[in-house]
Amino acid sequence: MNSFIPWIGGKRLLRKTIIEMFPKNFDRYIEVFGGAGWVLFAKDKHADLEIYNDYDGQLANLFRCVKFHPDEVKKEITGVLNSREFFDDFKSQLDMRGLTDIQRAGRYFMIIKTSYGADRKSFGGTKKNLIKSTDYLSEISNRLNGVVIENRDFERIIKVHDRPGALFYLDPPYHGTEKYYQTGFGDADHIRLRDCLKEIKGKFILSYNNDDFVRELYQEFNLIEVSRRNSLLERYEGKDMEYKEVIITNY
Ligand SMILES: C[S@@+](CC[C@H](N)C(=O)[O-])C[C@H]1O[C@@H](n2cnc3c(N)ncnc32)[C@H](O)[C@@H]1O
């Protein structure tokens, strides 16, 4: 199934390739930098234990509320128009004291869906059927049934869940694109991630942008180059634009 939200760096186009590279045997699946969870949602089940994690607290709250209260989140959006006024109001209310988790989830959902390129900052101004997208929340809720939702820094999640039968799928903010995420992520974090992955007993599969810094960091691991079309660049440049990425594994 598809995710219920667009997300900057979402792996909608790469999910099939990533899953084909999964090892044969693992008994727990951990999506460390969850985002919209495109790889998680691509299969009905990856393993007996599945964990979705993202450090963005509003996003983890949205996933949790959709899992447990899809109808209530839907009610929050009912009557909301795809308009700049709603968008600006919801953005300014998001961190307000007194909102319930479900109210925050509804607002964040609307902000993601109606922002420009899911940047959550500027109003997109394009046609969106918000009601149709909320109808999908019950299916998402069923899929998330049994998925543990976490809101931690990657290092903590990796350390807690590491064991020989674990598979970590990691999709960190790409090197140079960190400013697009609320959480921030600098070179020290990229190095911290590599150091952490060096020590694990489980298996990891990591997607990154193909740049010198990344290739240097992971030179001791298996690295496969992949490319996909970049629709956003194509829209502006008006020609085929390929985006080069790497998939790195320790198996
Ligand atoms: C490239 S996106 C993941 C996209 C996701 N694979 C998808 O298909 O939608 C990277 C994610 O990492 C999260 N993130 C940033 N810093 C983090 C940290 N220190 N620990 C865990 N997650 C973090 C961001 O909030 C963002 O959602």
PDB file of C-alpha atoms and ligand atoms in Angstrom:
ATOM      1  CA  MET A   1       0.000   0.000   0.000  1.00  0.00           C
ATOM      2  CA  ASN A   2       1.003   3.643  -0.350  1.00  0.00           C
ATOM      3  CA  SER A   3       1.827   5.978   2.508  1.00  0.00           C
ATOM      4  CA  PHE A   4      -0.873   8.452   3.541  1.00  0.00           C
ATOM      5  CA  ILE A   5       1.400  11.508   3.290  1.00  0.00           C
ATOM      6  CA  PRO A   6       4.024  12.925   0.938  1.00  0.00           C
ATOM      7  CA  TRP A   7       7.394  13.636   2.601  1.00  0.00           C
ATOM      8  CA  ILE A   8      10.638  15.333   1.615  1.00  0.00           C
ATOM      9  CA  GLY A   9      13.049  12.521   0.760  1.00  0.00           C
ATOM     10  CA  GLY A  10      10.194   9.965   0.788  1.00  0.00           C
ATOM     11  CA  LYS A  11      11.187   6.673  -0.848  1.00  0.00           C
ATOM     12  CA  ARG A  12       8.091   6.140  -2.975  1.00  0.00           C
ATOM     13  CA  LEU A  13      10.143   5.572  -6.121  1.00  0.00           C
ATOM     14  CA  LEU A  14      12.972   3.597  -4.534  1.00  0.00           C
ATOM     15  CA  ARG A  15      10.982   1.316  -2.206  1.00  0.00           C
ATOM     16  CA  LYS A  16      10.849  -1.664  -4.591  1.00  0.00           C
ATOM     17  CA  THR A  17      14.624  -1.620  -5.156  1.00  0.00           C
ATOM     18  CA  ILE A  18      15.279  -1.310  -1.428  1.00  0.00           C
ATOM     19  CA  ILE A  19      13.002  -4.218  -0.502  1.00  0.00           C
ATOM     20  CA  GLU A  20      14.530  -6.439  -3.182  1.00  0.00           C
ATOM     21  CA  MET A  21      17.855  -5.937  -1.409  1.00  0.00           C
ATOM     22  CA  PHE A  22      16.588  -7.018   2.025  1.00  0.00           C
ATOM     23  CA  PRO A  23      18.320 -10.120   3.434  1.00  0.00           C
ATOM     24  CA  LYS A  24      16.321 -13.383   3.461  1.00  0.00           C
ATOM     25  CA  ASN A  25      16.078 -13.877   7.200  1.00  0.00           C
ATOM     26  CA  PHE A  26      15.330 -11.376   9.934  1.00  0.00           C
ATOM     27  CA  ASP A  27      12.801 -11.412  12.741  1.00  0.00           C
ATOM     28  CA  ARG A  28      12.536  -7.719  13.610  1.00  0.00           C
ATOM     29  CA  TYR A  29      12.351  -4.772  11.233  1.00  0.00           C
ATOM     30  CA  ILE A  30      13.247  -1.275  12.380  1.00  0.00           C
ATOM     31  CA  GLU A  31      12.650   1.784  10.194  1.00  0.00           C
ATOM     32  CA  VAL A  32      14.939   4.203  12.008  1.00  0.00           C
ATOM     33  CA  PHE A  33      14.254   7.423  10.038  1.00  0.00           C
ATOM     34  CA  GLY A  34      10.590   6.711   9.365  1.00  0.00           C
ATOM     35  CA  GLY A  35       9.316   9.874   7.610  1.00  0.00           C
ATOM     36  CA  ALA A  36       6.212   8.919   5.614  1.00  0.00           C
ATOM     37  CA  GLY A  37       7.158   5.233   5.941  1.00  0.00           C
ATOM     38  CA  TRP A  38       7.075   4.412   2.225  1.00  0.00           C
ATOM     39  CA  VAL A  39       9.167   1.274   2.690  1.00  0.00           C
ATOM     40  CA  LEU A  40       7.195   0.152   5.753  1.00  0.00           C
ATOM     41  CA  PHE A  41       3.854   0.490   3.935  1.00  0.00           C
ATOM     42  CA  ALA A  42       5.148  -1.212   0.783  1.00  0.00           C
ATOM     43  CA  LYS A  43       4.536  -4.647   2.350  1.00  0.00           C
ATOM     44  CA  ASP A  44       1.701  -6.015   4.510  1.00  0.00           C
ATOM     45  CA  LYS A  45       4.291  -7.159   7.019  1.00  0.00           C
ATOM     46  CA  HIS A  46       8.093  -7.155   7.069  1.00  0.00           C
ATOM     47  CA  ALA A  47       8.637  -9.135  10.285  1.00  0.00           C
ATOM     48  CA  ASP A  48       6.901 -10.275  13.474  1.00  0.00           C
ATOM     49  CA  LEU A  49       8.151  -7.175  15.230  1.00  0.00           C
ATOM     50  CA  GLU A  50       8.071  -3.904  13.290  1.00  0.00           C
ATOM     51  CA  ILE A  51       9.216  -0.543  14.624  1.00  0.00           C
ATOM     52  CA  TYR A  52       8.643   2.859  13.035  1.00  0.00           C
ATOM     53  CA  ASN A  53      10.747   5.701  14.469  1.00  0.00           C
ATOM     54  CA  ASP A  54      11.096   9.403  13.688  1.00  0.00           C
ATOM     55  CA  TYR A  55      12.650  12.169  15.779  1.00  0.00           C
ATOM     56  CA  ASP A  56      10.060  14.667  14.523  1.00  0.00           C
ATOM     57  CA  GLY A  57       7.603  14.658  17.436  1.00  0.00           C
ATOM     58  CA  GLN A  58       4.666  16.014  15.408  1.00  0.00           C
ATOM     59  CA  LEU A  59       5.141  13.230  12.871  1.00  0.00           C
ATOM     60  CA  ALA A  60       5.383  10.448  15.460  1.00  0.00           C
ATOM     61  CA  ASN A  61       2.251  11.886  17.119  1.00  0.00           C
ATOM     62  CA  LEU A  62       0.439  11.831  13.753  1.00  0.00           C
ATOM     63  CA  PHE A  63       1.376   8.174  13.204  1.00  0.00           C
ATOM     64  CA  ARG A  64       0.294   7.256  16.750  1.00  0.00           C
ATOM     65  CA  CYS A  65      -3.052   9.057  16.470  1.00  0.00           C
ATOM     66  CA  VAL A  66      -3.789   7.546  13.038  1.00  0.00           C
ATOM     67  CA  LYS A  67      -2.942   4.104  14.444  1.00  0.00           C
ATOM     68  CA  PHE A  68      -5.240   4.356  17.466  1.00  0.00           C
ATOM     69  CA  HIS A  69      -7.833   7.007  16.503  1.00  0.00           C
ATOM     70  CA  PRO A  70      -8.204   7.222  12.685  1.00  0.00           C
ATOM     71  CA  ASP A  71     -11.853   8.341  12.865  1.00  0.00           C
ATOM     72  CA  GLU A  72     -11.096  11.106  15.346  1.00  0.00           C
ATOM     73  CA  VAL A  73      -8.227  12.424  13.206  1.00  0.00           C
ATOM     74  CA  LYS A  74     -10.602  12.369  10.253  1.00  0.00           C
ATOM     75  CA  LYS A  75     -13.146  14.411  12.222  1.00  0.00           C
ATOM     76  CA  GLU A  76     -10.479  17.060  12.856  1.00  0.00           C
ATOM     77  CA  ILE A  77     -10.117  17.585   9.092  1.00  0.00           C
ATOM     78  CA  THR A  78     -13.807  17.471   8.254  1.00  0.00           C
ATOM     79  CA  GLY A  79     -14.900  20.928   7.143  1.00  0.00           C
ATOM     80  CA  VAL A  80     -11.334  22.146   6.730  1.00  0.00           C
ATOM     81  CA  LEU A  81     -10.744  23.849   3.388  1.00  0.00           C
ATOM     82  CA  ASN A  82      -7.641  23.612   1.263  1.00  0.00           C
ATOM     83  CA  SER A  83      -7.007  27.320   1.787  1.00  0.00           C
ATOM     84  CA  ARG A  84      -4.141  29.595   2.775  1.00  0.00           C
ATOM     85  CA  GLU A  85      -6.149  30.874   5.766  1.00  0.00           C
ATOM     86  CA  PHE A  86      -6.570  27.378   7.254  1.00  0.00           C
ATOM     87  CA  PHE A  87      -2.949  26.560   6.442  1.00  0.00           C
ATOM     88  CA  ASP A  88      -1.566  29.648   8.223  1.00  0.00           C
ATOM     89  CA  ASP A  89      -3.878  29.240  11.225  1.00  0.00           C
ATOM     90  CA  PHE A  90      -3.004  25.562  11.645  1.00  0.00           C
ATOM     91  CA  LYS A  91       0.704  26.300  11.346  1.00  0.00           C
ATOM     92  CA  SER A  92       0.561  28.910  14.096  1.00  0.00           C
ATOM     93  CA  GLN A  93      -1.574  26.662  16.336  1.00  0.00           C
ATOM     94  CA  LEU A  94       0.618  23.563  16.082  1.00  0.00           C
ATOM     95  CA  ASP A  95       2.748  24.215  19.164  1.00  0.00           C
ATOM     96  CA  MET A  96       0.005  25.957  21.118  1.00  0.00           C
ATOM     97  CA  ARG A  97      -0.657  24.743  24.643  1.00  0.00           C
ATOM     98  CA  GLY A  98      -4.038  23.137  25.235  1.00  0.00           C
ATOM     99  CA  LEU A  99      -4.393  21.227  21.960  1.00  0.00           C
ATOM    100  CA  THR A 100      -5.008  17.488  22.319  1.00  0.00           C
ATOM    101  CA  ASP A 101      -2.734  15.042  20.500  1.00  0.00           C
ATOM    102  CA  ILE A 102      -5.556  14.300  18.048  1.00  0.00           C
ATOM    103  CA  GLN A 103      -6.074  17.994  17.313  1.00  0.00           C
ATOM    104  CA  ARG A 104      -2.337  18.393  16.696  1.00  0.00           C
ATOM    105  CA  ALA A 105      -2.309  15.309  14.471  1.00  0.00           C
ATOM    106  CA  GLY A 106      -5.188  16.641  12.345  1.00  0.00           C
ATOM    107  CA  ARG A 107      -3.467  19.979  11.928  1.00  0.00           C
ATOM    108  CA  TYR A 108      -0.108  18.459  11.025  1.00  0.00           C
ATOM    109  CA  PHE A 109      -1.772  16.132   8.515  1.00  0.00           C
ATOM    110  CA  MET A 110      -3.469  19.092   6.812  1.00  0.00           C
ATOM    111  CA  ILE A 111      -0.230  21.123   6.825  1.00  0.00           C
ATOM    112  CA  ILE A 112       1.762  18.276   5.220  1.00  0.00           C
ATOM    113  CA  LYS A 113      -0.903  17.598   2.599  1.00  0.00           C
ATOM    114  CA  THR A 114      -1.438  21.213   1.530  1.00  0.00           C
ATOM    115  CA  SER A 115       2.083  22.616   1.782  1.00  0.00           C
ATOM    116  CA  TYR A 116       4.319  23.164  -1.222  1.00  0.00           C
ATOM    117  CA  GLY A 117       6.218  19.914  -1.917  1.00  0.00           C
ATOM    118  CA  ALA A 118       5.344  18.775   1.646  1.00  0.00           C
ATOM    119  CA  ASP A 119       7.758  21.389   3.021  1.00  0.00           C
ATOM    120  CA  ARG A 120       5.238  22.271   5.808  1.00  0.00           C
ATOM    121  CA  LYS A 121       6.281  25.928   5.515  1.00  0.00           C
ATOM    122  CA  SER A 122       4.540  27.427   2.499  1.00  0.00           C
ATOM    123  CA  PHE A 123       1.000  26.901   1.231  1.00  0.00           C
ATOM    124  CA  GLY A 124       0.966  24.825  -1.976  1.00  0.00           C
ATOM    125  CA  GLY A 125      -2.135  26.304  -3.592  1.00  0.00           C
ATOM    126  CA  THR A 126      -2.834  23.158  -5.623  1.00  0.00           C
ATOM    127  CA  LYS A 127      -6.037  21.106  -5.878  1.00  0.00           C
ATOM    128  CA  LYS A 128      -6.282  18.522  -3.060  1.00  0.00           C
ATOM    129  CA  ASN A 129      -9.150  16.324  -1.976  1.00  0.00           C
ATOM    130  CA  LEU A 130      -8.669  16.352   1.790  1.00  0.00           C
ATOM    131  CA  ILE A 131     -11.774  14.262   2.517  1.00  0.00           C
ATOM    132  CA  LYS A 132     -10.671  11.513   0.123  1.00  0.00           C
ATOM    133  CA  SER A 133      -7.265  11.366   1.804  1.00  0.00           C
ATOM    134  CA  THR A 134      -8.829  11.018   5.253  1.00  0.00           C
ATOM    135  CA  ASP A 135     -10.920   8.041   4.021  1.00  0.00           C
ATOM    136  CA  TYR A 136      -7.617   6.202   3.621  1.00  0.00           C
ATOM    137  CA  LEU A 137      -6.692   6.606   7.307  1.00  0.00           C
ATOM    138  CA  SER A 138      -8.619   3.490   8.425  1.00  0.00           C
ATOM    139  CA  GLU A 139      -6.549   1.298   6.081  1.00  0.00           C
ATOM    140  CA  ILE A 140      -3.374   2.911   7.402  1.00  0.00           C
ATOM    141  CA  SER A 141      -4.567   2.315  10.949  1.00  0.00           C
ATOM    142  CA  ASN A 142      -5.014  -1.409  10.191  1.00  0.00           C
ATOM    143  CA  ARG A 143      -1.513  -1.606   8.730  1.00  0.00           C
ATOM    144  CA  LEU A 144      -0.038   0.127  11.774  1.00  0.00           C
ATOM    145  CA  ASN A 145      -1.765  -2.306  14.108  1.00  0.00           C
ATOM    146  CA  GLY A 146       1.166  -4.107  15.722  1.00  0.00           C
ATOM    147  CA  VAL A 147       3.772  -1.571  14.562  1.00  0.00           C
ATOM    148  CA  VAL A 148       5.570   0.052  17.491  1.00  0.00           C
ATOM    149  CA  ILE A 149       5.829   3.814  16.995  1.00  0.00           C
ATOM    150  CA  GLU A 150       8.842   5.526  18.521  1.00  0.00           C
ATOM    151  CA  ASN A 151      10.071   9.108  18.708  1.00  0.00           C
ATOM    152  CA  ARG A 152      13.762   8.866  19.545  1.00  0.00           C
ATOM    153  CA  ASP A 153      17.134   9.883  18.206  1.00  0.00           C
ATOM    154  CA  PHE A 154      18.473   7.134  15.878  1.00  0.00           C
ATOM    155  CA  GLU A 155      21.330   6.103  18.169  1.00  0.00           C
ATOM    156  CA  ARG A 156      19.022   5.164  21.010  1.00  0.00           C
ATOM    157  CA  ILE A 157      16.697   3.161  18.722  1.00  0.00           C
ATOM    158  CA  ILE A 158      19.582   1.265  17.133  1.00  0.00           C
ATOM    159  CA  LYS A 159      21.166   0.408  20.478  1.00  0.00           C
ATOM    160  CA  VAL A 160      17.899  -0.725  22.068  1.00  0.00           C
ATOM    161  CA  HIS A 161      16.833  -2.990  19.189  1.00  0.00           C
ATOM    162  CA  ASP A 162      20.147  -4.349  17.992  1.00  0.00           C
ATOM    163  CA  ARG A 163      20.558  -8.149  17.960  1.00  0.00           C
ATOM    164  CA  PRO A 164      21.598 -10.737  15.342  1.00  0.00           C
ATOM    165  CA  GLY A 165      18.064 -11.140  13.889  1.00  0.00           C
ATOM    166  CA  ALA A 166      17.422  -7.408  13.453  1.00  0.00           C
ATOM    167  CA  LEU A 167      17.151  -5.573  10.128  1.00  0.00           C
ATOM    168  CA  PHE A 168      17.540  -1.800  10.285  1.00  0.00           C
ATOM    169  CA  TYR A 169      16.373   0.221   7.303  1.00  0.00           C
ATOM    170  CA  LEU A 170      17.866   3.714   7.551  1.00  0.00           C
ATOM    171  CA  ASP A 171      17.046   6.718   5.419  1.00  0.00           C
ATOM    172  CA  PRO A 172      18.683   9.692   7.148  1.00  0.00           C
ATOM    173  CA  PRO A 173      18.408  13.293   5.939  1.00  0.00           C
ATOM    174  CA  TYR A 174      20.642  13.320   2.871  1.00  0.00           C
ATOM    175  CA  HIS A 175      23.983  15.051   3.194  1.00  0.00           C
ATOM    176  CA  GLY A 176      23.369  18.700   2.266  1.00  0.00           C
ATOM    177  CA  THR A 177      19.549  18.535   2.562  1.00  0.00           C
ATOM    178  CA  GLU A 178      19.334  18.557   6.355  1.00  0.00           C
ATOM    179  CA  LYS A 179      17.702  22.014   6.486  1.00  0.00           C
ATOM    180  CA  TYR A 180      14.452  20.551   5.123  1.00  0.00           C
ATOM    181  CA  TYR A 181      13.781  18.685   8.375  1.00  0.00           C
ATOM    182  CA  GLN A 182      12.650  20.173  11.721  1.00  0.00           C
ATOM    183  CA  THR A 183      15.108  18.017  13.624  1.00  0.00           C
ATOM    184  CA  GLY A 184      18.398  19.329  12.166  1.00  0.00           C
ATOM    185  CA  PHE A 185      21.194  16.922  11.219  1.00  0.00           C
ATOM    186  CA  GLY A 186      24.834  17.972  10.795  1.00  0.00           C
ATOM    187  CA  ASP A 187      28.068  16.297   9.696  1.00  0.00           C
ATOM    188  CA  ALA A 188      28.661  15.190  13.292  1.00  0.00           C
ATOM    189  CA  ASP A 189      25.340  13.279  13.147  1.00  0.00           C
ATOM    190  CA  HIS A 190      26.271  11.585   9.860  1.00  0.00           C
ATOM    191  CA  ILE A 191      29.555  10.474  11.456  1.00  0.00           C
ATOM    192  CA  ARG A 192      27.761   9.398  14.658  1.00  0.00           C
ATOM    193  CA  LEU A 193      25.419   7.259  12.537  1.00  0.00           C
ATOM    194  CA  ARG A 194      28.302   5.547  10.736  1.00  0.00           C
ATOM    195  CA  ASP A 195      30.104   4.897  14.044  1.00  0.00           C
ATOM    196  CA  CYS A 196      26.959   3.437  15.536  1.00  0.00           C
ATOM    197  CA  LEU A 197      26.296   1.162  12.521  1.00  0.00           C
ATOM    198  CA  LYS A 198      29.894  -0.100  12.600  1.00  0.00           C
ATOM    199  CA  GLU A 199      29.232  -1.730  15.950  1.00  0.00           C
ATOM    200  CA  ILE A 200      25.905  -3.481  15.386  1.00  0.00           C
ATOM    201  CA  LYS A 201      25.240  -7.233  15.512  1.00  0.00           C
ATOM    202  CA  GLY A 202      22.194  -7.009  13.226  1.00  0.00           C
ATOM    203  CA  LYS A 203      21.986  -6.144   9.519  1.00  0.00           C
ATOM    204  CA  PHE A 204      21.503  -2.694   8.059  1.00  0.00           C
ATOM    205  CA  ILE A 205      20.415  -1.267   4.720  1.00  0.00           C
ATOM    206  CA  LEU A 206      20.960   2.439   4.291  1.00  0.00           C
ATOM    207  CA  SER A 207      19.855   4.829   1.521  1.00  0.00           C
ATOM    208  CA  TYR A 208      21.840   8.037   0.936  1.00  0.00           C
ATOM    209  CA  ASN A 209      22.683  10.581  -1.706  1.00  0.00           C
ATOM    210  CA  ASN A 210      25.686   9.669  -3.788  1.00  0.00           C
ATOM    211  CA  ASP A 211      28.298  12.195  -2.675  1.00  0.00           C
ATOM    212  CA  ASP A 212      31.994  12.059  -1.764  1.00  0.00           C
ATOM    213  CA  PHE A 213      31.374  12.587   1.945  1.00  0.00           C
ATOM    214  CA  VAL A 214      28.982   9.626   2.108  1.00  0.00           C
ATOM    215  CA  ARG A 215      31.152   7.304  -0.022  1.00  0.00           C
ATOM    216  CA  GLU A 216      34.176   8.120   2.138  1.00  0.00           C
ATOM    217  CA  LEU A 217      32.252   7.454   5.376  1.00  0.00           C
ATOM    218  CA  TYR A 218      31.019   4.035   4.218  1.00  0.00           C
ATOM    219  CA  GLN A 219      34.019   2.841   2.212  1.00  0.00           C
ATOM    220  CA  GLU A 220      34.309  -0.375   4.246  1.00  0.00           C
ATOM    221  CA  PHE A 221      30.712  -1.455   3.459  1.00  0.00           C
ATOM    222  CA  ASN A 222      28.897  -2.680   0.321  1.00  0.00           C
ATOM    223  CA  LEU A 223      27.758   0.238  -1.759  1.00  0.00           C
ATOM    224  CA  ILE A 224      25.494   0.078  -4.800  1.00  0.00           C
ATOM    225  CA  GLU A 225      24.786   3.111  -6.972  1.00  0.00           C
ATOM    226  CA  VAL A 226      21.216   3.709  -8.114  1.00  0.00           C
ATOM    227  CA  SER A 227      19.553   6.599  -9.889  1.00  0.00           C
ATOM    228  CA  ARG A 228      15.989   7.764 -10.246  1.00  0.00           C
ATOM    229  CA  ARG A 229      14.245  10.603 -11.996  1.00  0.00           C
ATOM    230  CA  ASN A 230      13.738  13.748  -9.966  1.00  0.00           C
ATOM    231  CA  SER A 231      10.265  15.044 -10.795  1.00  0.00           C
ATOM    232  CA  LEU A 232      10.701  18.331  -8.911  1.00  0.00           C
ATOM    233  CA  LEU A 233      13.864  19.232 -10.842  1.00  0.00           C
ATOM    234  CA  GLU A 234      12.251  18.097 -14.087  1.00  0.00           C
ATOM    235  CA  ARG A 235       9.332  20.436 -13.493  1.00  0.00           C
ATOM    236  CA  TYR A 236      11.681  23.434 -13.261  1.00  0.00           C
ATOM    237  CA  GLU A 237      14.432  22.484 -15.678  1.00  0.00           C
ATOM    238  CA  GLY A 238      11.995  21.011 -18.218  1.00  0.00           C
ATOM    239  CA  LYS A 239      14.284  18.072 -19.037  1.00  0.00           C
ATOM    240  CA  ASP A 240      15.089  14.610 -17.691  1.00  0.00           C
ATOM    241  CA  MET A 241      16.962  14.989 -14.430  1.00  0.00           C
ATOM    242  CA  GLU A 242      18.474  11.957 -12.748  1.00  0.00           C
ATOM    243  CA  TYR A 243      19.125  11.929  -9.042  1.00  0.00           C
ATOM    244  CA  LYS A 244      21.990   9.708  -7.972  1.00  0.00           C
ATOM    245  CA  GLU A 245      21.713   7.720  -4.766  1.00  0.00           C
ATOM    246  CA  VAL A 246      23.509   4.857  -3.056  1.00  0.00           C
ATOM    247  CA  ILE A 247      22.278   1.863  -1.120  1.00  0.00           C
ATOM    248  CA  ILE A 248      24.721   0.651   1.497  1.00  0.00           C
ATOM    249  CA  THR A 249      24.575  -2.644   3.396  1.00  0.00           C
ATOM    250  CA  ASN A 250      26.675  -4.560   5.917  1.00  0.00           C
ATOM    251  CA  TYR A 251      25.722  -7.963   4.428  1.00  0.00           C
TER     252      TYR A 251
HETATM  253  C1  LIG B   1      14.788  11.196   4.302  1.00  0.00           C
HETATM  254  S1  LIG B   1      13.584  11.334   5.572  1.00  0.00           S
HETATM  255  C2  LIG B   1      12.924   9.703   5.663  1.00  0.00           C
HETATM  256  C3  LIG B   1      11.955   9.432   4.543  1.00  0.00           C
HETATM  257  C4  LIG B   1      11.257   8.094   4.623  1.00  0.00           C
HETATM  258  N1  LIG B   1      12.145   6.980   4.347  1.00  0.00           N
HETATM  259  C5  LIG B   1      10.059   8.048   3.665  1.00  0.00           C
HETATM  260  O1  LIG B   1       9.983   7.155   2.812  1.00  0.00           O
HETATM  261  O2  LIG B   1       9.202   8.927   3.785  1.00  0.00           O
HETATM  262  C6  LIG B   1      14.557  11.463   7.035  1.00  0.00           C
HETATM  263  C7  LIG B   1      13.773  11.477   8.333  1.00  0.00           C
HETATM  264  O3  LIG B   1      14.691  11.427   9.428  1.00  0.00           O
HETATM  265  C8  LIG B   1      14.122  12.111  10.529  1.00  0.00           C
HETATM  266  N2  LIG B   1      15.213  12.438  11.479  1.00  0.00           N
HETATM  267  C9  LIG B   1      16.031  13.516  11.468  1.00  0.00           C
HETATM  268  N3  LIG B   1      16.928  13.448  12.472  1.00  0.00           N
HETATM  269  C10 LIG B   1      16.699  12.275  13.125  1.00  0.00           C
HETATM  270  C11 LIG B   1      17.311  11.635  14.234  1.00  0.00           C
HETATM  271  N4  LIG B   1      18.357  12.190  14.879  1.00  0.00           N
HETATM  272  N5  LIG B   1      16.835  10.425  14.632  1.00  0.00           N
HETATM  273  C12 LIG B   1      15.767   9.864  13.989  1.00  0.00           C
HETATM  274  N6  LIG B   1      15.125  10.451  12.935  1.00  0.00           N
HETATM  275  C13 LIG B   1      15.592  11.629  12.498  1.00  0.00           C
HETATM  276  C14 LIG B   1      13.451  13.319   9.880  1.00  0.00           C
HETATM  277  O4  LIG B   1      12.447  13.853  10.713  1.00  0.00           O
HETATM  278  C15 LIG B   1      12.913  12.721   8.566  1.00  0.00           C
HETATM  279  O5  LIG B   1      11.562  12.369   8.673  1.00  0.00           O
END
